Amino acid sequence: MTVVRQFDAHHRPASESAISILFARSRAHVLLLLAYITNQVEPTRAPTIEAYTSGRAGVCPMPTPLGSTSIVLLSISYRPYMKLFNISRPALRALTLGAAALVMTSTAFAHAHLVSSEPAANAEVTAATEVTIHFTEPLEPAFSKIELSDANGKPAAPAAAQVDKSDAKVMHLALPPLTAGRYAVQWTAVATDGHRTQGNFAFIVK
């Protein structure tokens, strides 16, 4: 869902609404913002909220959300602030570009980190029918996986891991009957924005 906040209720000319700050978790969204700021074509009147949400605005169209990320567009009139703080238009544009660069470099992009697992790390269990791992972010099924190996480093689970269809933050690996011993779990998680994380833990079957 795209959330739009319109602070210019009187639809002032676009020259008075030239700054748009886009908070998103995708680097592509920030780059689109930079292109919008530096190459904006000013229409005779600022687009309405309906124009933004329907894609009919006469400016750079806003990208759609990636995964569960919502885009927040703040359209503000900068002329009162220019007068109040005596800021020139070039200086204001430079500040905007700097803010966009800061967002691009400092935003915590979505890395999928392990939250919990069953069996838990270093747990001792009498039997295990599957390994389930919960992550902080939704996963890309095609690139995320779980592998199980025994104490000798040999693969112990021939099945492929599956991302839960009802919750993309959860991944399962079905297990065959396991003999007693120590087993190592290796996991690779690729979030929907392409960031890859890896990890491992072990558990013991008694």
Short mmCIF file of C-alpha atoms in Angstrom, two decimals:
data_model
loop_
_atom_site.label_atom_id
_atom_site.label_comp_id
_atom_site.label_asym_id
_atom_site.label_seq_id
_atom_site.Cartn_x
_atom_site.Cartn_y
_atom_site.Cartn_z
CA MET A 1 0.00 0.00 0.00
CA THR A 2 1.25 3.46 -0.91
CA VAL A 3 0.66 6.19 1.65
CA VAL A 4 0.52 9.78 0.43
CA ARG A 5 0.47 12.84 2.66
CA GLN A 6 -0.39 16.08 0.86
CA PHE A 7 0.59 19.20 2.83
CA ASP A 8 -0.28 21.69 0.07
CA ALA A 9 -4.06 21.77 0.35
CA HIS A 10 -4.47 24.56 -2.23
CA HIS A 11 -2.60 22.74 -5.00
CA ARG A 12 0.13 25.35 -5.43
CA PRO A 13 2.28 25.31 -8.56
CA ALA A 14 4.79 22.51 -8.77
CA SER A 15 7.64 25.02 -8.35
CA GLU A 16 6.43 25.40 -4.75
CA SER A 17 6.20 21.66 -4.22
CA ALA A 18 9.48 20.55 -5.74
CA ILE A 19 10.81 18.58 -2.78
CA SER A 20 9.59 15.05 -2.39
CA ILE A 21 11.26 12.84 0.19
CA LEU A 22 10.76 9.15 -0.34
CA PHE A 23 11.43 6.73 2.49
CA ALA A 24 11.82 3.21 1.16
CA ARG A 25 13.86 0.15 1.84
CA SER A 26 14.98 -0.22 -1.75
CA ARG A 27 18.00 1.53 -3.23
CA ALA A 28 16.12 1.69 -6.56
CA HIS A 29 13.44 3.85 -4.97
CA VAL A 30 16.04 6.36 -3.77
CA LEU A 31 17.67 6.51 -7.20
CA LEU A 32 14.26 7.17 -8.71
CA LEU A 33 13.83 10.01 -6.24
CA LEU A 34 17.14 11.57 -7.30
CA ALA A 35 16.06 11.43 -10.92
CA TYR A 36 12.75 13.04 -9.98
CA ILE A 37 14.44 15.91 -8.15
CA THR A 38 17.11 16.68 -10.74
CA ASN A 39 14.99 16.21 -13.87
CA GLN A 40 11.55 17.27 -12.71
CA VAL A 41 9.26 18.75 -15.35
CA GLU A 42 7.00 21.22 -13.61
CA PRO A 43 3.34 21.04 -14.67
CA THR A 44 1.06 24.05 -14.45
CA ARG A 45 -0.48 22.77 -11.24
CA ALA A 46 0.66 20.31 -8.62
CA PRO A 47 -0.84 16.81 -8.94
CA THR A 48 -3.64 15.89 -6.59
CA ILE A 49 -3.53 12.99 -4.17
CA GLU A 50 -5.71 11.02 -6.58
CA ALA A 51 -3.22 11.66 -9.37
CA TYR A 52 -0.37 10.35 -7.26
CA THR A 53 -2.19 7.18 -6.27
CA SER A 54 -3.58 6.47 -9.74
CA GLY A 55 -0.31 7.16 -11.57
CA ARG A 56 -1.76 10.07 -13.61
CA ALA A 57 0.52 12.71 -12.08
CA GLY A 58 2.58 14.68 -14.57
CA VAL A 59 5.84 13.85 -12.82
CA CYS A 60 8.06 10.82 -12.42
CA PRO A 61 5.67 7.92 -11.55
CA MET A 62 6.21 6.48 -8.12
CA PRO A 63 7.49 2.89 -7.93
CA THR A 64 5.34 0.19 -6.46
CA PRO A 65 6.18 -1.29 -3.05
CA LEU A 66 8.63 -4.16 -2.89
CA GLY A 67 7.39 -7.00 -0.72
CA SER A 68 5.73 -5.60 2.41
CA THR A 69 7.51 -2.25 2.22
CA SER A 70 5.21 0.75 2.10
CA ILE A 71 6.28 3.95 0.36
CA VAL A 72 5.62 7.23 2.09
CA LEU A 73 5.63 10.30 -0.14
CA LEU A 74 5.81 13.64 1.58
CA SER A 75 4.99 16.50 -0.77
CA ILE A 76 5.70 19.82 0.94
CA SER A 77 5.74 23.44 -0.11
CA TYR A 78 9.25 24.77 0.41
CA ARG A 79 8.82 28.49 -0.37
CA PRO A 80 7.78 29.45 3.22
CA TYR A 81 10.83 27.64 4.57
CA MET A 82 13.10 29.32 2.04
CA LYS A 83 11.86 32.71 3.26
CA LEU A 84 12.04 31.74 6.92
CA PHE A 85 15.59 30.39 6.79
CA ASN A 86 16.80 32.48 3.84
CA ILE A 87 17.68 29.36 1.85
CA SER A 88 18.39 29.71 -1.85
CA ARG A 89 16.85 27.28 -4.30
CA PRO A 90 20.20 25.69 -5.31
CA ALA A 91 21.12 25.26 -1.65
CA LEU A 92 17.77 23.66 -0.93
CA ARG A 93 18.21 21.26 -3.82
CA ALA A 94 21.68 20.36 -2.56
CA LEU A 95 20.25 19.69 0.91
CA THR A 96 17.57 17.48 -0.61
CA LEU A 97 20.11 15.49 -2.60
CA GLY A 98 22.24 15.12 0.51
CA ALA A 99 19.26 13.85 2.49
CA ALA A 100 18.44 11.34 -0.25
CA ALA A 101 22.05 10.13 -0.28
CA LEU A 102 21.93 9.76 3.49
CA VAL A 103 18.77 7.68 3.23
CA MET A 104 20.39 5.50 0.57
CA THR A 105 23.54 4.83 2.59
CA SER A 106 22.16 4.70 6.13
CA THR A 107 18.81 2.94 5.68
CA ALA A 108 18.82 -0.51 7.23
CA PHE A 109 18.12 -2.56 4.14
CA ALA A 110 16.21 -5.75 4.67
CA HIS A 111 18.54 -8.56 5.68
CA ALA A 112 16.83 -11.77 6.72
CA HIS A 113 18.24 -12.76 10.11
CA LEU A 114 17.44 -15.88 12.07
CA VAL A 115 14.92 -15.30 14.86
CA SER A 116 14.43 -18.84 16.13
CA SER A 117 14.56 -22.45 15.02
CA GLU A 118 13.10 -25.85 15.79
CA PRO A 119 15.13 -27.71 16.89
CA ALA A 120 16.88 -24.85 18.65
CA ALA A 121 20.64 -24.43 18.43
CA ASN A 122 22.45 -27.01 20.58
CA ALA A 123 19.16 -28.63 21.55
CA GLU A 124 18.99 -32.34 22.41
CA VAL A 125 15.94 -34.05 20.96
CA THR A 126 14.71 -37.62 20.89
CA ALA A 127 13.46 -37.23 17.31
CA ALA A 128 13.14 -34.56 14.66
CA THR A 129 10.85 -34.69 11.66
CA GLU A 130 11.79 -31.32 10.21
CA VAL A 131 13.94 -28.24 10.72
CA THR A 132 11.99 -24.99 10.87
CA ILE A 133 13.67 -21.59 10.89
CA HIS A 134 11.96 -18.24 11.48
CA PHE A 135 13.49 -15.11 9.92
CA THR A 136 13.05 -11.38 10.31
CA GLU A 137 12.17 -10.78 6.64
CA PRO A 138 10.25 -12.54 3.86
CA LEU A 139 12.39 -14.90 1.80
CA GLU A 140 12.88 -15.56 -1.89
CA PRO A 141 12.04 -19.28 -2.23
CA ALA A 142 14.23 -19.80 -5.30
CA PHE A 143 17.43 -18.73 -3.53
CA SER A 144 16.86 -19.66 0.12
CA LYS A 145 17.74 -23.09 1.45
CA ILE A 146 18.46 -25.29 4.46
CA GLU A 147 20.93 -28.17 4.38
CA LEU A 148 21.55 -30.82 7.01
CA SER A 149 24.74 -32.83 7.45
CA ASP A 150 25.74 -35.52 9.93
CA ALA A 151 28.79 -35.64 12.19
CA ASN A 152 30.91 -36.82 9.25
CA GLY A 153 29.85 -33.89 7.07
CA LYS A 154 27.68 -36.02 4.79
CA PRO A 155 24.26 -34.76 3.63
CA ALA A 156 21.57 -36.15 5.91
CA ALA A 157 18.39 -34.72 4.36
CA PRO A 158 17.79 -35.27 0.63
CA ALA A 159 14.66 -33.13 0.47
CA ALA A 160 14.79 -29.48 -0.59
CA ALA A 161 13.85 -26.78 1.87
CA GLN A 162 10.54 -24.99 1.35
CA VAL A 163 9.52 -21.44 2.24
CA ASP A 164 6.19 -21.50 4.05
CA LYS A 165 3.40 -20.52 1.65
CA SER A 166 1.39 -18.83 4.40
CA ASP A 167 4.36 -17.03 5.98
CA ALA A 168 7.35 -16.17 3.78
CA LYS A 169 9.45 -15.50 6.89
CA VAL A 170 9.48 -19.21 7.72
CA MET A 171 11.42 -21.98 5.98
CA HIS A 172 11.11 -25.74 6.53
CA LEU A 173 13.30 -28.74 5.75
CA ALA A 174 11.64 -32.15 5.96
CA LEU A 175 13.88 -34.77 7.60
CA PRO A 176 14.13 -38.53 7.18
CA PRO A 177 14.38 -40.67 10.32
CA LEU A 178 17.64 -39.65 11.99
CA THR A 179 19.93 -41.90 13.99
CA ALA A 180 21.47 -40.71 17.22
CA GLY A 181 24.24 -38.20 16.78
CA ARG A 182 25.10 -34.57 16.17
CA TYR A 183 23.72 -32.78 13.11
CA ALA A 184 24.73 -29.48 11.58
CA VAL A 185 22.25 -27.13 9.93
CA GLN A 186 23.49 -24.75 7.23
CA TRP A 187 21.03 -22.12 6.04
CA THR A 188 21.03 -19.47 3.35
CA ALA A 189 18.36 -16.77 3.39
CA VAL A 190 17.82 -14.34 0.53
CA ALA A 191 15.40 -11.55 1.35
CA THR A 192 12.94 -10.24 -1.22
CA ASP A 193 15.21 -7.24 -1.86
CA GLY A 194 18.10 -9.56 -2.81
CA HIS A 195 20.21 -9.37 0.34
CA ARG A 196 21.79 -12.70 1.30
CA THR A 197 22.58 -13.93 4.81
CA GLN A 198 23.96 -17.28 5.92
CA GLY A 199 24.40 -19.13 9.17
CA ASN A 200 24.60 -22.48 10.88
CA PHE A 201 23.78 -24.23 14.11
CA ALA A 202 23.75 -27.78 15.41
CA PHE A 203 21.46 -30.05 17.39
CA ILE A 204 21.79 -33.53 18.84
CA VAL A 205 19.50 -36.51 18.38
CA LYS A 206 19.65 -38.77 21.42
#
